[in-house]
mmCIF file of C-alpha atoms and ligand atoms in Angstrom:
data_model
loop_
_atom_site.group_PDB
_atom_site.id
_atom_site.type_symbol
_atom_site.label_atom_id
_atom_site.label_comp_id
_atom_site.label_asym_id
_atom_site.label_seq_id
_atom_site.Cartn_x
_atom_site.Cartn_y
_atom_site.Cartn_z
ATOM 1 C CA LEU E 20 -10.251 -29.532 -14.794
ATOM 2 C CA ALA E 21 -10.293 -32.576 -12.574
ATOM 3 C CA GLN E 22 -9.601 -31.971 -8.897
ATOM 4 C CA GLY E 23 -6.609 -34.292 -9.344
ATOM 5 C CA ALA E 24 -4.813 -32.072 -11.864
ATOM 6 C CA PRO E 25 -1.954 -30.038 -10.377
ATOM 7 C CA PHE E 26 -2.490 -26.375 -9.549
ATOM 8 C CA LYS E 27 0.155 -24.535 -11.551
ATOM 9 C CA ILE E 28 1.890 -21.315 -10.557
ATOM 10 C CA GLY E 29 3.945 -19.726 -13.346
ATOM 11 C CA LEU E 30 6.677 -17.753 -11.581
ATOM 12 C CA ILE E 31 8.393 -15.390 -14.042
ATOM 13 C CA LEU E 32 11.531 -13.751 -12.669
ATOM 14 C CA PRO E 33 14.768 -12.081 -13.750
ATOM 15 C CA MET E 34 17.105 -14.985 -12.896
ATOM 16 C CA THR E 35 19.829 -13.498 -15.137
ATOM 17 C CA GLY E 36 20.548 -9.975 -16.382
ATOM 18 C CA GLN E 37 20.654 -6.720 -14.438
ATOM 19 C CA GLN E 38 18.023 -7.655 -11.820
ATOM 20 C CA ALA E 39 19.195 -11.242 -11.193
ATOM 21 C CA SER E 40 19.445 -10.637 -7.429
ATOM 22 C CA THR E 41 15.675 -10.010 -7.382
ATOM 23 C CA GLY E 42 15.007 -13.339 -9.105
ATOM 24 C CA ARG E 43 17.321 -15.180 -6.729
ATOM 25 C CA GLN E 44 15.636 -13.657 -3.646
ATOM 26 C CA VAL E 45 12.033 -14.181 -4.800
ATOM 27 C CA GLU E 46 12.583 -17.763 -5.975
ATOM 28 C CA ALA E 47 14.334 -18.722 -2.731
ATOM 29 C CA ALA E 48 11.467 -17.259 -0.703
ATOM 30 C CA ALA E 49 8.761 -18.967 -2.791
ATOM 31 C CA ARG E 50 10.537 -22.313 -2.382
ATOM 32 C CA LEU E 51 10.915 -21.711 1.360
ATOM 33 C CA TYR E 52 7.178 -21.036 1.649
ATOM 34 C CA MET E 53 6.413 -24.310 -0.120
ATOM 35 C CA ALA E 54 8.944 -26.268 1.950
ATOM 36 C CA GLN E 55 7.325 -24.926 5.138
ATOM 37 C CA HIS E 56 3.670 -25.324 4.066
ATOM 38 C CA GLY E 57 3.800 -28.401 1.854
ATOM 39 C CA ASP E 58 2.982 -28.782 -1.825
ATOM 40 C CA THR E 59 -0.643 -29.818 -1.373
ATOM 41 C CA VAL E 60 -3.465 -27.355 -0.645
ATOM 42 C CA ALA E 61 -7.043 -28.554 -0.023
ATOM 43 C CA GLY E 62 -6.125 -31.888 -1.599
ATOM 44 C CA ARG E 63 -4.643 -30.258 -4.709
ATOM 45 C CA LYS E 64 -1.001 -30.680 -5.638
ATOM 46 C CA VAL E 65 0.773 -27.352 -6.235
ATOM 47 C CA GLU E 66 3.387 -27.097 -8.970
ATOM 48 C CA LEU E 67 5.785 -24.154 -9.263
ATOM 49 C CA ILE E 68 7.067 -23.457 -12.792
ATOM 50 C CA VAL E 69 9.973 -20.975 -12.685
ATOM 51 C CA LYS E 70 10.912 -19.071 -15.875
ATOM 52 C CA ASP E 71 13.802 -16.653 -16.424
ATOM 53 C CA ASP E 72 12.827 -13.512 -18.333
ATOM 54 C CA THR E 73 16.489 -12.331 -18.366
ATOM 55 C CA THR E 74 15.249 -8.884 -17.156
ATOM 56 C CA LEU E 75 13.705 -8.177 -20.606
ATOM 57 C CA PRO E 76 9.986 -7.247 -20.622
ATOM 58 C CA ASP E 77 9.352 -8.670 -24.122
ATOM 59 C CA VAL E 78 10.605 -12.014 -22.855
ATOM 60 C CA THR E 79 8.357 -11.767 -19.779
ATOM 61 C CA LYS E 80 5.357 -11.318 -22.056
ATOM 62 C CA ARG E 81 6.292 -14.244 -24.333
ATOM 63 C CA LEU E 82 6.856 -16.526 -21.338
ATOM 64 C CA ALA E 83 3.521 -15.487 -19.815
ATOM 65 C CA GLN E 84 1.757 -16.271 -23.099
ATOM 66 C CA GLU E 85 3.376 -19.736 -23.209
ATOM 67 C CA LEU E 86 2.536 -20.419 -19.566
ATOM 68 C CA ILE E 87 -1.117 -19.476 -20.154
ATOM 69 C CA VAL E 88 -1.609 -21.308 -23.458
ATOM 70 C CA ASN E 89 0.672 -24.357 -23.207
ATOM 71 C CA ASP E 90 1.014 -24.998 -19.476
ATOM 72 C CA LYS E 91 -2.463 -23.694 -18.618
ATOM 73 C CA VAL E 92 -1.198 -22.119 -15.394
ATOM 74 C CA ASP E 93 -3.753 -21.158 -12.747
ATOM 75 C CA VAL E 94 -1.801 -18.128 -11.526
ATOM 76 C CA LEU E 95 1.006 -15.951 -12.872
ATOM 77 C CA ALA E 96 3.466 -14.538 -10.332
ATOM 78 C CA GLY E 97 6.846 -12.843 -9.907
ATOM 79 C CA PHE E 98 7.632 -9.755 -12.061
ATOM 80 C CA GLY E 99 10.964 -8.258 -11.044
ATOM 81 C CA ILE E 100 10.641 -4.877 -12.731
ATOM 82 C CA THR E 101 7.792 -2.563 -13.670
ATOM 83 C CA PRO E 102 8.119 -2.952 -17.484
ATOM 84 C CA ALA E 103 7.829 -6.754 -17.046
ATOM 85 C CA ALA E 104 4.579 -6.394 -15.085
ATOM 86 C CA LEU E 105 3.126 -3.840 -17.513
ATOM 87 C CA SER E 106 3.916 -5.949 -20.595
ATOM 88 C CA THR E 107 2.086 -8.955 -19.107
ATOM 89 C CA ALA E 108 -0.966 -7.248 -17.551
ATOM 90 C CA PRO E 109 -3.104 -7.340 -20.777
ATOM 91 C CA LEU E 110 -2.570 -11.120 -21.013
ATOM 92 C CA ALA E 111 -3.814 -11.558 -17.450
ATOM 93 C CA THR E 112 -6.955 -9.610 -18.345
ATOM 94 C CA GLN E 113 -7.631 -11.528 -21.588
ATOM 95 C CA SER E 114 -7.158 -14.943 -19.986
ATOM 96 C CA LYS E 115 -8.693 -14.024 -16.591
ATOM 97 C CA THR E 116 -5.548 -15.255 -14.847
ATOM 98 C CA PRO E 117 -4.668 -13.728 -11.461
ATOM 99 C CA MET E 118 -1.251 -12.079 -11.634
ATOM 100 C CA VAL E 119 0.534 -11.707 -8.303
ATOM 101 C CA VAL E 120 3.160 -8.946 -8.542
ATOM 102 C CA MET E 121 5.796 -9.893 -5.958
ATOM 103 C CA ALA E 122 8.547 -7.329 -6.722
ATOM 104 C CA ALA E 123 7.710 -4.481 -9.134
ATOM 105 C CA ALA E 124 6.544 -1.324 -7.355
ATOM 106 C CA THR E 125 5.276 1.454 -9.633
ATOM 107 C CA SER E 126 1.893 2.607 -8.356
ATOM 108 C CA ALA E 127 0.123 2.282 -11.747
ATOM 109 C CA ILE E 128 0.737 -1.482 -12.146
ATOM 110 C CA THR E 129 -2.446 -2.476 -10.276
ATOM 111 C CA ALA E 130 -4.477 -0.242 -12.625
ATOM 112 C CA ALA E 131 -3.087 -2.049 -15.704
ATOM 113 C CA SER E 132 -5.327 -5.103 -15.134
ATOM 114 C CA PRO E 133 -8.173 -5.997 -12.752
ATOM 115 C CA TYR E 134 -6.390 -9.367 -12.321
ATOM 116 C CA VAL E 135 -3.264 -7.845 -10.713
ATOM 117 C CA VAL E 136 -2.773 -8.316 -6.959
ATOM 118 C CA ARG E 137 0.388 -6.916 -5.348
ATOM 119 C CA SER E 138 2.433 -8.373 -2.474
ATOM 120 C CA SER E 139 5.435 -6.020 -2.761
ATOM 121 C CA PHE E 140 4.961 -2.273 -2.150
ATOM 122 C CA THR E 141 4.674 1.008 -4.044
ATOM 123 C CA LEU E 142 7.234 3.786 -4.308
ATOM 124 C CA PRO E 143 4.700 6.512 -3.377
ATOM 125 C CA GLN E 144 3.861 4.474 -0.243
ATOM 126 C CA VAL E 145 7.433 4.461 1.063
ATOM 127 C CA SER E 146 8.590 7.845 -0.324
ATOM 128 C CA VAL E 147 6.161 10.174 1.477
ATOM 129 C CA ALA E 148 7.483 9.042 4.877
ATOM 130 C CA MET E 149 10.893 10.470 3.962
ATOM 131 C CA GLY E 150 9.244 13.716 2.800
ATOM 132 C CA ASP E 151 7.914 14.064 6.353
ATOM 133 C CA TRP E 152 11.000 12.894 8.234
ATOM 134 C CA ALA E 153 13.743 14.878 6.444
ATOM 135 C CA PRO E 154 12.558 18.469 7.102
ATOM 136 C CA LYS E 155 11.972 17.648 10.780
ATOM 137 C CA ASN E 156 15.565 16.452 11.029
ATOM 138 C CA GLY E 157 17.585 19.384 9.769
ATOM 139 C CA ILE E 158 17.335 18.639 6.040
ATOM 140 C CA LYS E 159 16.030 21.789 4.343
ATOM 141 C CA SER E 160 17.458 21.442 0.811
ATOM 142 C CA VAL E 161 17.619 18.306 -1.327
ATOM 143 C CA VAL E 162 18.700 17.111 -4.762
ATOM 144 C CA THR E 163 16.861 13.994 -5.951
ATOM 145 C CA LEU E 164 18.554 11.270 -8.023
ATOM 146 C CA VAL E 165 16.360 8.477 -9.396
ATOM 147 C CA SER E 166 16.479 5.737 -12.008
ATOM 148 C CA ASP E 167 14.632 7.063 -15.027
ATOM 149 C CA TYR E 168 11.583 4.785 -15.233
ATOM 150 C CA GLY E 169 8.273 4.115 -13.433
ATOM 151 C CA PRO E 170 9.362 3.595 -9.813
ATOM 152 C CA GLY E 171 11.983 6.362 -9.994
ATOM 153 C CA ASN E 172 9.417 8.807 -11.346
ATOM 154 C CA ASP E 173 7.004 7.809 -8.552
ATOM 155 C CA ALA E 174 9.683 8.212 -5.865
ATOM 156 C CA GLU E 175 10.741 11.619 -7.197
ATOM 157 C CA LYS E 176 7.162 12.927 -7.456
ATOM 158 C CA TYR E 177 5.864 11.741 -4.093
ATOM 159 C CA PHE E 178 8.998 12.594 -2.123
ATOM 160 C CA THR E 179 9.371 16.096 -3.594
ATOM 161 C CA GLU E 180 5.670 16.956 -3.244
ATOM 162 C CA ARG E 181 5.627 16.011 0.437
ATOM 163 C CA PHE E 182 9.047 17.529 1.187
ATOM 164 C CA ALA E 183 8.027 20.845 -0.455
ATOM 165 C CA ALA E 184 4.664 20.831 1.358
ATOM 166 C CA ASN E 185 6.678 20.633 4.596
ATOM 167 C CA GLY E 186 8.751 23.685 3.618
ATOM 168 C CA GLY E 187 11.742 21.853 2.102
ATOM 169 C CA LYS E 188 13.501 23.108 -1.014
ATOM 170 C CA VAL E 189 14.204 20.749 -3.936
ATOM 171 C CA ILE E 190 17.198 22.259 -5.745
ATOM 172 C CA GLU E 191 17.297 19.857 -8.671
ATOM 173 C CA LYS E 192 15.797 16.575 -9.895
ATOM 174 C CA LEU E 193 18.311 14.280 -11.598
ATOM 175 C CA ARG E 194 17.472 11.099 -13.512
ATOM 176 C CA VAL E 195 19.964 8.373 -14.354
ATOM 177 C CA PRO E 196 19.350 5.672 -17.003
ATOM 178 C CA LEU E 197 18.148 2.296 -15.710
ATOM 179 C CA ARG E 198 20.559 0.322 -17.918
ATOM 180 C CA SER E 199 24.267 0.489 -16.974
ATOM 181 C CA PRO E 200 24.013 3.692 -14.938
ATOM 182 C CA ASP E 201 27.127 5.802 -14.320
ATOM 183 C CA PHE E 202 26.503 7.779 -11.141
ATOM 184 C CA ALA E 203 29.794 9.697 -11.170
ATOM 185 C CA PRO E 204 28.854 12.768 -13.270
ATOM 186 C CA PHE E 205 25.576 13.131 -11.352
ATOM 187 C CA LEU E 206 27.311 12.960 -7.974
ATOM 188 C CA GLN E 207 29.893 15.531 -9.067
ATOM 189 C CA LYS E 208 27.033 17.898 -9.888
ATOM 190 C CA VAL E 209 25.391 17.270 -6.509
ATOM 191 C CA ARG E 210 28.697 17.986 -4.761
ATOM 192 C CA ASP E 211 28.868 21.373 -6.444
ATOM 193 C CA GLU E 212 25.256 22.188 -5.534
ATOM 194 C CA LYS E 213 25.843 21.305 -1.846
ATOM 195 C CA PRO E 214 22.302 20.405 -0.734
ATOM 196 C CA ASP E 215 21.740 19.239 2.857
ATOM 197 C CA ALA E 216 20.938 15.796 1.443
ATOM 198 C CA LEU E 217 20.759 13.681 -1.689
ATOM 199 C CA PHE E 218 17.528 11.649 -1.980
ATOM 200 C CA VAL E 219 18.089 8.455 -4.001
ATOM 201 C CA PHE E 220 15.938 5.783 -5.598
ATOM 202 C CA VAL E 221 17.710 3.039 -7.528
ATOM 203 C CA PRO E 222 16.325 -0.487 -8.009
ATOM 204 C CA SER E 223 17.401 -3.409 -5.852
ATOM 205 C CA GLY E 224 20.974 -4.388 -6.727
ATOM 206 C CA ALA E 225 22.192 -0.902 -7.689
ATOM 207 C CA GLY E 226 22.582 0.522 -4.176
ATOM 208 C CA ALA E 227 26.150 -0.680 -3.555
ATOM 209 C CA ALA E 228 27.445 1.235 -6.605
ATOM 210 C CA VAL E 229 25.751 4.438 -5.413
ATOM 211 C CA MET E 230 27.160 4.019 -1.915
ATOM 212 C CA LYS E 231 30.689 3.391 -3.200
ATOM 213 C CA GLN E 232 30.732 6.466 -5.452
ATOM 214 C CA PHE E 233 29.056 8.629 -2.822
ATOM 215 C CA SER E 234 31.838 7.887 -0.353
ATOM 216 C CA GLU E 235 34.687 7.950 -2.938
ATOM 217 C CA ARG E 236 33.659 11.461 -3.925
ATOM 218 C CA GLY E 237 33.728 12.569 -0.306
ATOM 219 C CA MET E 238 30.099 13.666 -0.391
ATOM 220 C CA ASP E 239 29.598 12.868 3.290
ATOM 221 C CA LYS E 240 32.730 14.854 4.201
ATOM 222 C CA ALA E 241 31.308 17.770 2.175
ATOM 223 C CA GLY E 242 28.353 17.683 4.583
ATOM 224 C CA ILE E 243 25.847 16.075 2.195
ATOM 225 C CA LYS E 244 23.696 13.339 3.723
ATOM 226 C CA LEU E 245 22.390 10.355 1.785
ATOM 227 C CA ILE E 246 18.680 9.568 2.218
ATOM 228 C CA GLY E 247 16.212 7.570 0.140
ATOM 229 C CA THR E 248 13.811 4.679 -0.011
ATOM 230 C CA GLY E 249 15.125 1.387 1.370
ATOM 231 C CA ASP E 250 15.972 0.093 -2.096
ATOM 232 C CA VAL E 251 19.399 1.792 -1.815
ATOM 233 C CA THR E 252 20.322 0.002 1.452
ATOM 234 C CA ASP E 253 18.961 -3.320 0.179
ATOM 235 C CA ASP E 254 19.540 -6.159 2.671
ATOM 236 C CA ASP E 255 20.867 -8.296 -0.214
ATOM 237 C CA GLN E 256 23.942 -6.024 -0.453
ATOM 238 C CA LEU E 257 24.002 -3.928 2.711
ATOM 239 C CA ASN E 258 26.434 -6.008 4.713
ATOM 240 C CA ASP E 259 29.075 -5.718 1.954
ATOM 241 C CA MET E 260 28.751 -1.929 1.606
ATOM 242 C CA GLY E 261 31.139 -1.249 4.468
ATOM 243 C CA ASP E 262 31.183 1.618 6.941
ATOM 244 C CA ALA E 263 30.279 4.163 4.203
ATOM 245 C CA ALA E 264 26.674 3.027 4.698
ATOM 246 C CA LEU E 265 26.651 3.725 8.467
ATOM 247 C CA GLY E 266 24.087 6.348 9.446
ATOM 248 C CA VAL E 267 22.161 6.340 6.153
ATOM 249 C CA VAL E 268 18.446 6.882 6.878
ATOM 250 C CA THR E 269 15.806 5.399 4.570
ATOM 251 C CA SER E 270 12.062 4.723 4.598
ATOM 252 C CA HIS E 271 10.787 1.273 3.631
ATOM 253 C CA HIS E 272 8.356 -1.536 4.421
ATOM 254 C CA TYR E 273 10.850 -4.287 5.266
ATOM 255 C CA SER E 274 14.104 -4.736 7.131
ATOM 256 C CA ALA E 275 15.716 -8.110 7.870
ATOM 257 C CA SER E 276 16.200 -6.761 11.407
ATOM 258 C CA HIS E 277 12.449 -6.154 11.984
ATOM 259 C CA PRO E 278 12.105 -7.266 15.609
ATOM 260 C CA SER E 279 9.018 -9.515 15.432
ATOM 261 C CA ALA E 280 8.795 -13.232 16.222
ATOM 262 C CA GLU E 281 7.364 -13.804 12.732
ATOM 263 C CA ASN E 282 10.381 -12.141 11.107
ATOM 264 C CA LYS E 283 12.995 -13.821 13.288
ATOM 265 C CA LYS E 284 11.577 -17.196 12.238
ATOM 266 C CA PHE E 285 11.505 -16.137 8.575
ATOM 267 C CA VAL E 286 15.080 -14.810 8.498
ATOM 268 C CA ALA E 287 16.513 -17.833 10.319
ATOM 269 C CA ALA E 288 14.744 -20.301 8.003
ATOM 270 C CA PHE E 289 15.683 -18.335 4.869
ATOM 271 C CA GLU E 290 19.358 -18.084 5.861
ATOM 272 C CA LYS E 291 19.452 -21.776 6.783
ATOM 273 C CA ALA E 292 17.978 -22.841 3.426
ATOM 274 C CA ASN E 293 20.193 -20.498 1.383
ATOM 275 C CA LYS E 294 23.768 -20.755 2.720
ATOM 276 C CA GLY E 295 23.498 -17.687 4.922
ATOM 277 C CA MET E 296 21.979 -15.367 2.276
ATOM 278 C CA ARG E 297 20.046 -12.598 4.037
ATOM 279 C CA PRO E 298 16.454 -12.089 2.806
ATOM 280 C CA ASN E 299 15.627 -8.635 1.432
ATOM 281 C CA PHE E 300 12.323 -6.879 0.673
ATOM 282 C CA MET E 301 12.041 -8.833 -2.594
ATOM 283 C CA ALA E 302 12.142 -12.118 -0.658
ATOM 284 C CA VAL E 303 9.326 -10.953 1.598
ATOM 285 C CA GLY E 304 7.240 -10.012 -1.459
ATOM 286 C CA GLY E 305 7.750 -13.537 -2.826
ATOM 287 C CA TYR E 306 7.029 -15.263 0.477
ATOM 288 C CA ASP E 307 3.829 -13.281 1.100
ATOM 289 C CA GLY E 308 2.756 -13.662 -2.535
ATOM 290 C CA MET E 309 2.854 -17.441 -2.109
ATOM 291 C CA ARG E 310 0.851 -17.108 1.085
ATOM 292 C CA ILE E 311 -1.807 -15.117 -0.787
ATOM 293 C CA ILE E 312 -2.015 -17.796 -3.523
ATOM 294 C CA TYR E 313 -2.147 -20.712 -1.030
ATOM 295 C CA LYS E 314 -4.892 -19.031 1.020
ATOM 296 C CA ALA E 315 -6.948 -18.281 -2.100
ATOM 297 C CA LEU E 316 -6.661 -21.896 -3.304
ATOM 298 C CA GLU E 317 -7.696 -23.102 0.153
ATOM 299 C CA ASP E 318 -10.724 -20.747 0.138
ATOM 300 C CA THR E 319 -11.873 -22.220 -3.192
ATOM 301 C CA LYS E 320 -11.512 -25.692 -1.591
ATOM 302 C CA GLY E 321 -8.872 -26.598 -4.148
ATOM 303 C CA LYS E 322 -11.068 -25.789 -7.154
ATOM 304 C CA GLY E 323 -9.332 -22.559 -8.181
ATOM 305 C CA GLY E 324 -10.636 -20.653 -11.212
ATOM 306 C CA GLY E 325 -9.387 -17.182 -12.123
ATOM 307 C CA ASP E 326 -12.294 -15.127 -10.822
ATOM 308 C CA ALA E 327 -12.785 -17.217 -7.661
ATOM 309 C CA LEU E 328 -9.077 -17.013 -6.823
ATOM 310 C CA LEU E 329 -9.040 -13.265 -7.439
ATOM 311 C CA ALA E 330 -12.047 -12.769 -5.157
ATOM 312 C CA ALA E 331 -10.317 -14.816 -2.456
ATOM 313 C CA MET E 332 -7.142 -12.766 -2.733
ATOM 314 C CA LYS E 333 -8.947 -9.459 -2.217
ATOM 315 C CA GLY E 334 -9.205 -8.415 1.399
ATOM 316 C CA GLN E 335 -6.674 -10.906 2.801
ATOM 317 C CA MET E 336 -5.166 -9.719 6.100
ATOM 318 C CA PHE E 337 -2.249 -11.378 7.792
ATOM 319 C CA GLU E 338 0.934 -11.000 9.829
ATOM 320 C CA SER E 339 3.858 -10.868 7.379
ATOM 321 C CA PRO E 340 7.534 -10.950 8.416
ATOM 322 C CA ARG E 341 7.413 -7.200 7.632
ATOM 323 C CA GLY E 342 4.460 -6.551 9.999
ATOM 324 C CA PRO E 343 0.653 -6.586 9.507
ATOM 325 C CA VAL E 344 -0.570 -6.331 5.893
ATOM 326 C CA LEU E 345 -3.891 -6.087 4.030
ATOM 327 C CA ILE E 346 -4.702 -6.632 0.349
ATOM 328 C CA ASP E 347 -7.056 -3.693 -0.226
ATOM 329 C CA ALA E 348 -10.179 -5.185 -1.851
ATOM 330 C CA GLN E 349 -10.812 -2.087 -3.987
ATOM 331 C CA THR E 350 -7.303 -1.429 -5.325
ATOM 332 C CA ARG E 351 -5.787 -4.959 -5.000
ATOM 333 C CA ASP E 352 -2.710 -3.184 -3.679
ATOM 334 C CA ILE E 353 -1.019 -3.810 -0.335
ATOM 335 C CA THR E 354 -1.620 -1.670 2.764
ATOM 336 C CA GLN E 355 1.271 -1.936 5.210
ATOM 337 C CA ASP E 356 3.384 -0.214 7.858
ATOM 338 C CA VAL E 357 6.278 1.949 6.635
ATOM 339 C CA TYR E 358 9.382 2.297 8.810
ATOM 340 C CA LEU E 359 12.151 4.851 9.177
ATOM 341 C CA ARG E 360 15.448 3.058 9.530
ATOM 342 C CA LYS E 361 19.099 3.924 10.100
ATOM 343 C CA VAL E 362 22.050 1.760 9.059
ATOM 344 C CA GLU E 363 23.842 0.563 12.195
ATOM 345 C CA LYS E 364 26.210 -2.204 13.166
ATOM 346 C CA LYS E 365 24.714 -5.060 15.174
ATOM 347 C CA ASP E 366 26.837 -8.097 16.096
ATOM 348 C CA GLY E 367 29.446 -6.918 13.576
ATOM 349 C CA GLN E 368 26.951 -6.770 10.699
ATOM 350 C CA LEU E 369 25.240 -3.843 8.987
ATOM 351 C CA TYR E 370 21.456 -3.625 9.325
ATOM 352 C CA ASN E 371 18.658 -1.143 8.641
ATOM 353 C CA MET E 372 17.538 -0.564 12.256
ATOM 354 C CA GLU E 373 13.920 0.609 12.472
ATOM 355 C CA PHE E 374 13.379 3.630 14.756
ATOM 356 C CA ASP E 375 9.922 4.898 13.801
ATOM 357 C CA VAL E 376 6.798 3.557 12.098
ATOM 358 C CA ILE E 377 3.826 4.954 10.161
ATOM 359 C CA LYS E 378 0.982 2.455 10.510
ATOM 360 C CA GLU E 379 -1.280 1.088 7.774
ATOM 361 C CA VAL E 380 -0.076 3.156 4.825
ATOM 362 C CA LYS E 381 -2.158 2.786 1.642
ATOM 363 C CA ASP E 382 -0.644 3.539 -1.755
ATOM 364 C CA PRO E 383 -0.995 7.346 -2.047
ATOM 365 C CA GLY E 384 -0.932 6.891 -5.834
ATOM 366 C CA LYS E 385 -4.487 5.528 -5.688
ATOM 367 C CA THR E 386 -6.119 8.515 -4.007
ATOM 368 C CA LYS E 387 -4.948 11.176 -6.491
HETATM 369 C C1 DHB I 425 11.270 -1.889 -9.101
HETATM 370 C C2 DHB I 425 12.416 -2.677 -9.096
HETATM 371 C C3 DHB I 425 13.223 -2.694 -7.982
HETATM 372 O O1 DHB I 425 14.332 -3.459 -7.951
HETATM 373 C C4 DHB I 425 12.909 -1.923 -6.852
HETATM 374 O O2 DHB I 425 13.728 -1.960 -5.794
HETATM 375 C C5 DHB I 425 11.759 -1.146 -6.859
HETATM 376 C C6 DHB I 425 10.947 -1.119 -7.983
HETATM 377 C C7 DHB I 425 10.409 -1.846 -10.310
HETATM 378 O O3 DHB I 425 10.926 -1.990 -11.437
HETATM 379 O O4 DHB I 425 9.200 -1.675 -10.167
#
């Protein structure tokens, strides 16, 4: 291809359907990155082609095929849920197209194709921190409640293994369907079992429903704490959850309240460009994913090429709004700091306030 041809990024996201909030966050962040860094890299014009997979993995795969064959995209990106990433991975391999996973977070996704690079996180990476924190903080018995698919299974496995290794007792492991979940019967069961805490993983966008039912059923008054990965206190919804969310402790890689200069700049610019919408961890995955693509294109002096771009993505290290990150050259997964956070009110708004950090956490799913 001539140097003058545009460099095309095919961004496939759930813009409608159950995970639409993920699509909205990632697209806004990708556009912010481009607005801040320009649409020309090393003399090459960058074109973003956004496609809505409606949260259906078969549609993701069809759109990826069309983007590769018809649009001849240089990079595929996005992927709101694990099944979307897994359905597309074989196409990335066949066509040697780098595939930047900006949202989905099951550990195994990076093993599905050597062309996958991840800018989001993994559930094992954030779950083990809670398995260490909880038993040191008076939580000796737990029931787990997870969405019944890849990331939920990862969260359940890595939390319970670590929690049990630290002497904690897992009373029961509950799984709720991903599609149209009804948490009520599960929460009733947990209330009867009376564990010290309920550990929850639900995908971005489902946390508010959990929080509402948890408080309506008087779980907190029954002495049961809510803990989990930060997906449940998602910054996209947190401020509307009300005081029921106060005091909830989670482990995660990003909070909109992360007190770095880099993050303050990011949050202010994101809110300004999006009518006050607060960026969540999905937005940061999209923003950093664009950074990874831009830097790789720059390193190839604007030439691109699947294998050259992939090589330039491996080993990238930079200061993200979330903190320092590294794209591990061996696994193509992200190494990052994981924080313990507690929901508190700051200036009249609810935030996940970080109070402890575990530095440079690799995906534990890769070392098993
Ligand atoms: C996935 C989706 C989410 O919304 C989330 O918070 C974590 C993981 C996933 O499908 O991989």
